[in-house]
Coordinates of N, CA and C in Angstrom, one line a residue:
X30 N 0.7 -1.2 0.1 CA 0.0 0.0 0.0 C 0.8 1.2 0.1
X31 N 0.4 2.2 -0.8 CA 1.2 3.5 -0.8 C 0.1 4.6 -0.7
X32 N 0.4 5.6 0.0 CA -0.5 6.9 0.3 C 0.2 8.0 -0.3
X33 N -0.4 8.8 -1.1 CA 0.1 9.9 -1.8 C -0.7 11.3 -1.4
X34 N 0.2 12.2 -1.0 CA -0.3 13.4 -0.7 C 0.2 14.7 -1.4
X35 N -0.6 15.3 -2.3 CA -0.1 16.4 -3.2 C -0.1 17.7 -2.3
X36 N 0.7 18.7 -2.5 CA 0.6 20.0 -2.0 C 1.2 21.0 -3.1
X37 N 1.1 22.3 -2.8 CA 1.7 23.4 -3.6 C 0.9 24.0 -4.6
X38 N -0.5 23.6 -4.8 CA -1.4 24.3 -5.7 C -1.6 25.7 -5.2
X39 N -1.8 26.5 -6.1 CA -2.1 28.0 -5.7 C -2.8 28.6 -7.0
X40 N -3.2 29.9 -6.7 CA -3.7 30.7 -7.8 C -2.6 31.6 -8.2
X41 N -2.2 31.7 -9.5 CA -1.2 32.4 -10.0 C -1.4 33.2 -11.3
X42 N -0.7 34.2 -11.7 CA -0.9 34.8 -12.9 C -0.2 34.1 -14.0
X43 N -0.6 34.2 -15.2 CA 0.0 33.6 -16.3 C 1.4 34.0 -16.4
X44 N 2.4 33.2 -16.9 CA 3.8 33.3 -16.9 C 4.8 33.1 -15.6
X45 N 3.9 32.9 -14.5 CA 4.5 32.7 -13.3 C 4.8 31.1 -13.1
X46 N 5.5 30.9 -12.0 CA 5.9 29.3 -11.8 C 5.3 28.8 -10.6
X47 N 5.1 27.7 -10.4 CA 4.7 26.7 -9.3 C 5.5 25.5 -9.1
X48 N 5.6 25.0 -8.0 CA 6.1 23.6 -7.8 C 5.2 22.9 -7.1
X49 N 4.7 21.7 -7.6 CA 3.8 20.8 -6.8 C 4.8 19.8 -6.2
X50 N 4.3 19.1 -5.1 CA 4.9 18.1 -4.3 C 4.0 16.8 -4.2
X51 N 4.5 15.9 -4.4 CA 3.7 14.6 -4.0 C 4.6 13.6 -3.0
X52 N 4.0 13.7 -1.8 CA 4.8 12.9 -0.8 C 4.2 11.6 -0.7
X53 N 5.1 10.6 -0.8 CA 4.7 9.2 -0.6 C 4.9 8.5 0.8
X54 N 4.1 7.8 1.2 CA 4.4 6.9 2.4 C 3.7 5.4 2.3
X55 N 4.2 4.6 3.2 CA 3.6 3.3 3.0 C 4.9 2.5 2.6
X56 N 4.5 1.6 1.5 CA 5.4 0.7 0.9 C 6.2 1.4 -0.2
X57 N 7.1 2.3 0.3 CA 7.8 3.1 -0.8 C 8.9 2.7 -1.3
X58 N 9.6 1.7 -0.7 CA 11.1 1.2 -1.2 C 10.9 0.2 -2.2
X59 N 10.2 0.6 -3.3 CA 9.7 -0.3 -4.4 C 10.0 0.6 -5.6
X60 N 10.5 0.0 -6.7 CA 10.5 0.6 -8.0 C 9.1 1.0 -8.4
X61 N 8.9 2.3 -8.8 CA 7.7 2.7 -9.0 C 7.6 3.7 -10.3
X62 N 6.5 3.9 -10.9 CA 6.2 4.9 -11.9 C 5.3 5.8 -11.4
X63 N 5.8 7.1 -11.2 CA 5.1 8.2 -10.5 C 4.6 9.1 -11.5
X64 N 3.5 9.5 -11.5 CA 2.7 10.4 -12.7 C 2.0 11.5 -12.0
X65 N 2.1 12.6 -12.6 CA 1.3 13.7 -12.5 C 0.1 13.7 -13.5
X66 N -1.1 13.7 -13.1 CA -2.3 14.0 -14.0 C -2.9 15.3 -13.6
X67 N -3.7 15.7 -14.4 CA -4.5 16.8 -14.3 C -5.8 16.8 -14.9
X68 N -7.0 17.3 -14.2 CA -8.3 17.1 -14.7 C -9.1 18.4 -14.5
X69 N -9.7 18.8 -15.7 CA -10.7 19.9 -15.7 C -12.1 19.4 -15.4
X70 N -13.1 20.1 -14.8 CA -14.2 19.4 -14.5 C -14.9 19.3 -15.9
X71 N -15.5 18.0 -15.9 CA -16.3 17.6 -17.2 C -15.3 17.0 -18.4
X72 N -14.0 17.0 -17.9 CA -13.1 16.3 -19.0 C -12.3 15.2 -18.3
X73 N -11.7 14.3 -19.1 CA -11.0 13.3 -18.9 C -9.5 13.6 -18.1
X74 N -9.2 12.7 -17.2 CA -7.8 13.2 -16.6 C -6.8 12.8 -17.7
X75 N -5.9 13.8 -17.6 CA -4.8 13.9 -18.5 C -3.4 13.7 -17.9
X76 N -2.7 12.7 -18.5 CA -1.4 12.5 -18.1 C -0.4 13.7 -18.5
X77 N 0.4 14.1 -17.4 CA 1.2 15.4 -17.6 C 2.6 15.1 -17.8
X78 N 3.0 14.3 -16.8 CA 4.5 14.0 -16.7 C 4.6 12.7 -15.8
X79 N 5.6 12.0 -16.0 CA 6.0 10.8 -15.2 C 7.4 10.6 -15.1
X80 N 7.7 9.8 -13.9 CA 9.2 9.5 -13.6 C 9.2 8.3 -13.0
X81 N 10.2 7.6 -13.4 CA 10.4 6.1 -12.8 C 11.4 6.3 -11.5
X82 N 11.2 5.9 -10.5 CA 11.9 6.1 -9.2 C 13.2 5.5 -9.2
X83 N 13.5 4.4 -10.2 CA 14.8 3.7 -10.2 C 15.3 4.2 -11.4
X84 N 16.2 5.3 -11.4 CA 16.9 5.6 -12.6 C 16.5 7.0 -13.2
X85 N 15.1 7.5 -12.8 CA 14.8 8.8 -13.0 C 14.5 9.0 -14.5
X86 N 14.1 8.0 -15.2 CA 13.6 8.3 -16.7 C 12.3 9.2 -16.5
X87 N 12.3 10.2 -17.4 CA 11.1 11.0 -17.4 C 10.3 11.0 -18.7
X88 N 8.9 11.5 -18.6 CA 8.3 11.4 -19.7 C 7.2 12.6 -19.6
X89 N 6.9 13.1 -20.7 CA 6.1 14.5 -20.8 C 5.0 14.4 -21.7
X90 N 3.7 15.1 -21.6 CA 2.9 15.2 -22.5 C 3.3 16.4 -23.4
X91 N 3.1 16.3 -24.7 CA 3.5 17.3 -25.6 C 3.2 19.0 -25.0
X92 N 1.9 19.0 -24.4 CA 1.4 20.2 -23.8 C 2.2 20.8 -22.9
X93 N 3.2 20.3 -22.3 CA 4.0 20.7 -21.1 C 5.4 20.6 -21.4
X94 N 6.0 20.0 -22.3 CA 7.1 19.9 -22.7 C 7.9 21.2 -22.9
X95 N 9.2 21.5 -22.1 CA 9.9 22.6 -22.1 C 9.3 23.4 -21.0
X96 N 8.2 23.3 -20.5 CA 7.7 24.2 -19.3 C 7.7 23.5 -18.0
X97 N 7.4 22.2 -18.0 CA 7.2 21.6 -16.8 C 8.4 20.5 -16.6
X98 N 8.7 20.2 -15.4 CA 9.9 19.4 -15.1 C 9.4 18.5 -13.9
X99 N 9.5 17.3 -14.1 CA 9.3 16.1 -13.0 C 10.6 15.8 -12.4
X100 N 10.6 15.7 -11.2 CA 11.9 15.4 -10.5 C 11.5 14.6 -9.2
X101 N 12.5 13.9 -8.6 CA 12.3 13.2 -7.2 C 13.4 13.4 -6.3
X102 N 13.1 13.2 -5.0 CA 13.9 13.3 -4.0 C 13.6 12.0 -3.2
X103 N 14.5 10.8 -3.5 CA 14.1 9.5 -2.9 C 14.3 9.6 -1.5
X104 N 15.2 10.4 -1.0 CA 15.4 10.5 0.5 C 14.2 10.9 1.3
X105 N 13.3 11.7 0.5 CA 12.1 12.4 1.1 C 11.0 11.6 0.7
X106 N 11.0 10.5 -0.3 CA 9.9 10.0 -0.8 C 9.0 11.0 -1.4
X107 N 9.6 11.9 -2.3 CA 8.8 12.9 -2.9 C 9.0 13.2 -4.2
X108 N 8.0 13.4 -5.0 CA 8.0 13.6 -6.6 C 7.5 15.1 -6.6
X109 N 8.3 15.9 -7.6 CA 8.0 17.1 -7.7 C 7.6 17.4 -9.1
X110 N 6.7 18.6 -9.2 CA 6.4 19.0 -10.6 C 6.7 20.6 -10.7
X111 N 7.7 20.8 -11.3 CA 8.0 22.2 -11.5 C 7.3 22.9 -12.7
X112 N 6.4 23.8 -12.6 CA 5.7 24.3 -13.6 C 6.0 25.8 -13.9
X113 N 6.7 26.0 -15.1 CA 7.1 27.3 -15.5 C 6.1 27.8 -16.6
X114 N 6.4 29.0 -16.9 CA 5.7 29.8 -17.9 C 4.2 29.3 -17.9
X115 N 3.5 29.3 -16.9 CA 2.1 28.8 -16.6 C 1.2 29.5 -17.7
X116 N 0.1 28.8 -18.1 CA -0.8 29.3 -19.1 C -2.3 29.2 -18.4
X117 N -3.2 29.9 -18.8 CA -4.6 29.8 -18.3 C -5.0 28.3 -18.5
X118 N -4.6 27.7 -19.6 CA -5.0 26.5 -19.8 C -4.4 25.3 -19.1
X119 N -3.4 25.8 -18.3 CA -2.9 24.8 -17.3 C -3.7 24.5 -15.9
X120 N -4.9 25.6 -15.9 CA -5.7 25.5 -14.8 C -6.5 24.1 -14.7
X121 N -6.2 23.4 -13.5 CA -6.9 22.1 -13.4 C -6.6 21.6 -11.9
X122 N -7.2 20.5 -11.6 CA -6.9 19.9 -10.4 C -5.7 18.8 -10.7
X123 N -4.6 18.9 -10.0 CA -3.5 18.1 -10.3 C -3.5 16.8 -9.4
X124 N -3.2 15.8 -9.9 CA -3.1 14.6 -9.1 C -1.9 13.8 -9.3
X125 N -1.5 13.2 -8.2 CA -0.4 12.3 -8.2 C -0.8 10.9 -8.3
X126 N -0.1 9.9 -9.1 CA -0.5 8.6 -9.2 C 0.8 7.8 -9.1
X127 N 0.5 6.6 -8.7 CA 1.8 5.6 -8.7 C 1.3 4.2 -9.0
X128 N 2.2 3.6 -9.6 CA 2.0 2.2 -9.7 C 3.5 1.5 -9.3
X129 N 3.4 0.5 -8.5 CA 4.5 0.1 -7.8 C 5.0 -1.4 -8.6
X130 N 6.1 -1.8 -8.3 CA 6.8 -3.1 -8.7 C 6.7 -3.0 -10.3
X131 N 7.1 -2.0 -10.8 CA 7.4 -1.8 -12.4 C 8.6 -1.5 -12.6
X132 N 9.4 -2.3 -13.5 CA 10.7 -1.9 -14.0 C 10.8 -0.6 -14.7
X133 N 9.9 -0.1 -15.5 CA 9.7 1.0 -16.1 C 8.6 1.5 -16.2
X134 N 8.2 2.9 -16.6 CA 7.1 3.5 -16.8 C 6.6 2.9 -18.2
X135 N 5.4 2.3 -18.4 CA 5.1 2.0 -19.5 C 4.7 2.9 -20.7
X136 N 4.6 2.4 -21.8 CA 4.6 3.3 -23.0 C 3.1 4.1 -22.9
X137 N 2.3 3.5 -22.2 CA 1.0 4.0 -21.8 C 0.9 4.6 -20.6
X138 N 2.0 5.5 -20.1 CA 2.1 6.0 -18.9 C 1.2 7.1 -18.6
X139 N 0.4 7.7 -19.7 CA -0.5 8.6 -19.4 C -1.8 8.3 -19.1
X140 N -2.1 6.9 -19.2 CA -3.4 6.4 -19.2 C -3.8 6.1 -17.6
X141 N -4.9 6.6 -17.2 CA -5.4 6.6 -15.9 C -5.5 5.1 -15.3
X142 N -6.0 4.2 -16.3 CA -5.9 2.7 -15.7 C -4.8 2.1 -15.3
X143 N -3.5 2.6 -15.7 CA -2.2 2.1 -15.3 C -1.9 2.2 -13.9
X144 N -2.7 3.0 -13.2 CA -2.2 3.3 -11.7 C -3.2 2.9 -10.7
X145 N -2.7 2.4 -9.6 CA -3.5 1.9 -8.5 C -3.7 2.9 -7.5
X146 N -2.6 3.6 -7.3 CA -2.6 4.7 -6.1 C -2.8 6.0 -6.6
X147 N -3.5 6.7 -5.8 CA -3.8 8.0 -6.3 C -4.0 9.1 -5.0
X148 N -3.6 10.5 -5.2 CA -3.6 11.3 -4.1 C -5.1 12.1 -4.3
X149 N -5.3 13.0 -3.5 CA -6.6 13.7 -3.3 C -6.7 15.0 -4.3
X150 N -5.4 15.3 -4.7 CA -5.3 16.3 -5.8 C -4.9 17.7 -5.2
X151 N -4.5 18.6 -5.9 CA -4.2 20.0 -5.5 C -4.5 20.9 -6.6
X152 N -5.2 21.9 -6.2 CA -5.8 22.9 -7.5 C -4.8 23.9 -7.9
X153 N -4.7 24.0 -9.2 CA -3.8 25.1 -9.7 C -4.6 26.0 -10.6
X154 N -4.6 27.2 -10.4 CA -5.5 28.2 -11.0 C -4.6 29.2 -11.6
X155 N -4.6 29.4 -13.0 CA -3.8 30.3 -13.7 C -4.7 31.4 -14.4
X156 N -4.6 32.6 -13.8 CA -5.2 33.6 -14.5 C -4.6 34.6 -15.5
X157 N -5.2 35.2 -16.4 CA -4.5 35.8 -17.5 C -4.6 37.2 -17.3

């Protein structure tokens, strides 16, 4: 079992930056694929960025490449999402998700069904 808690969401103006955190607890000493999703009401959850905890391979959605960076601090069991040059269209609830005992993040890393563990989300609002 893994518990995930997101933090760092806020309301900011376009062009600013935010860093989200996802703190994991429980059975964390396992190779995992950790992913950030986001969701706007009425729309499907969208995979934004992923990182594998062993080796740190990263993956990004085209919509955030060059602006968002996913990273990890294994000592703190925390995954981060650094979001720069924020746009109003980045406004969403951001969720952290994890799938454990995986040697790498799958090609389908951005699909919701790949993940067993989810946090409660943190709201990001970007105003123009």
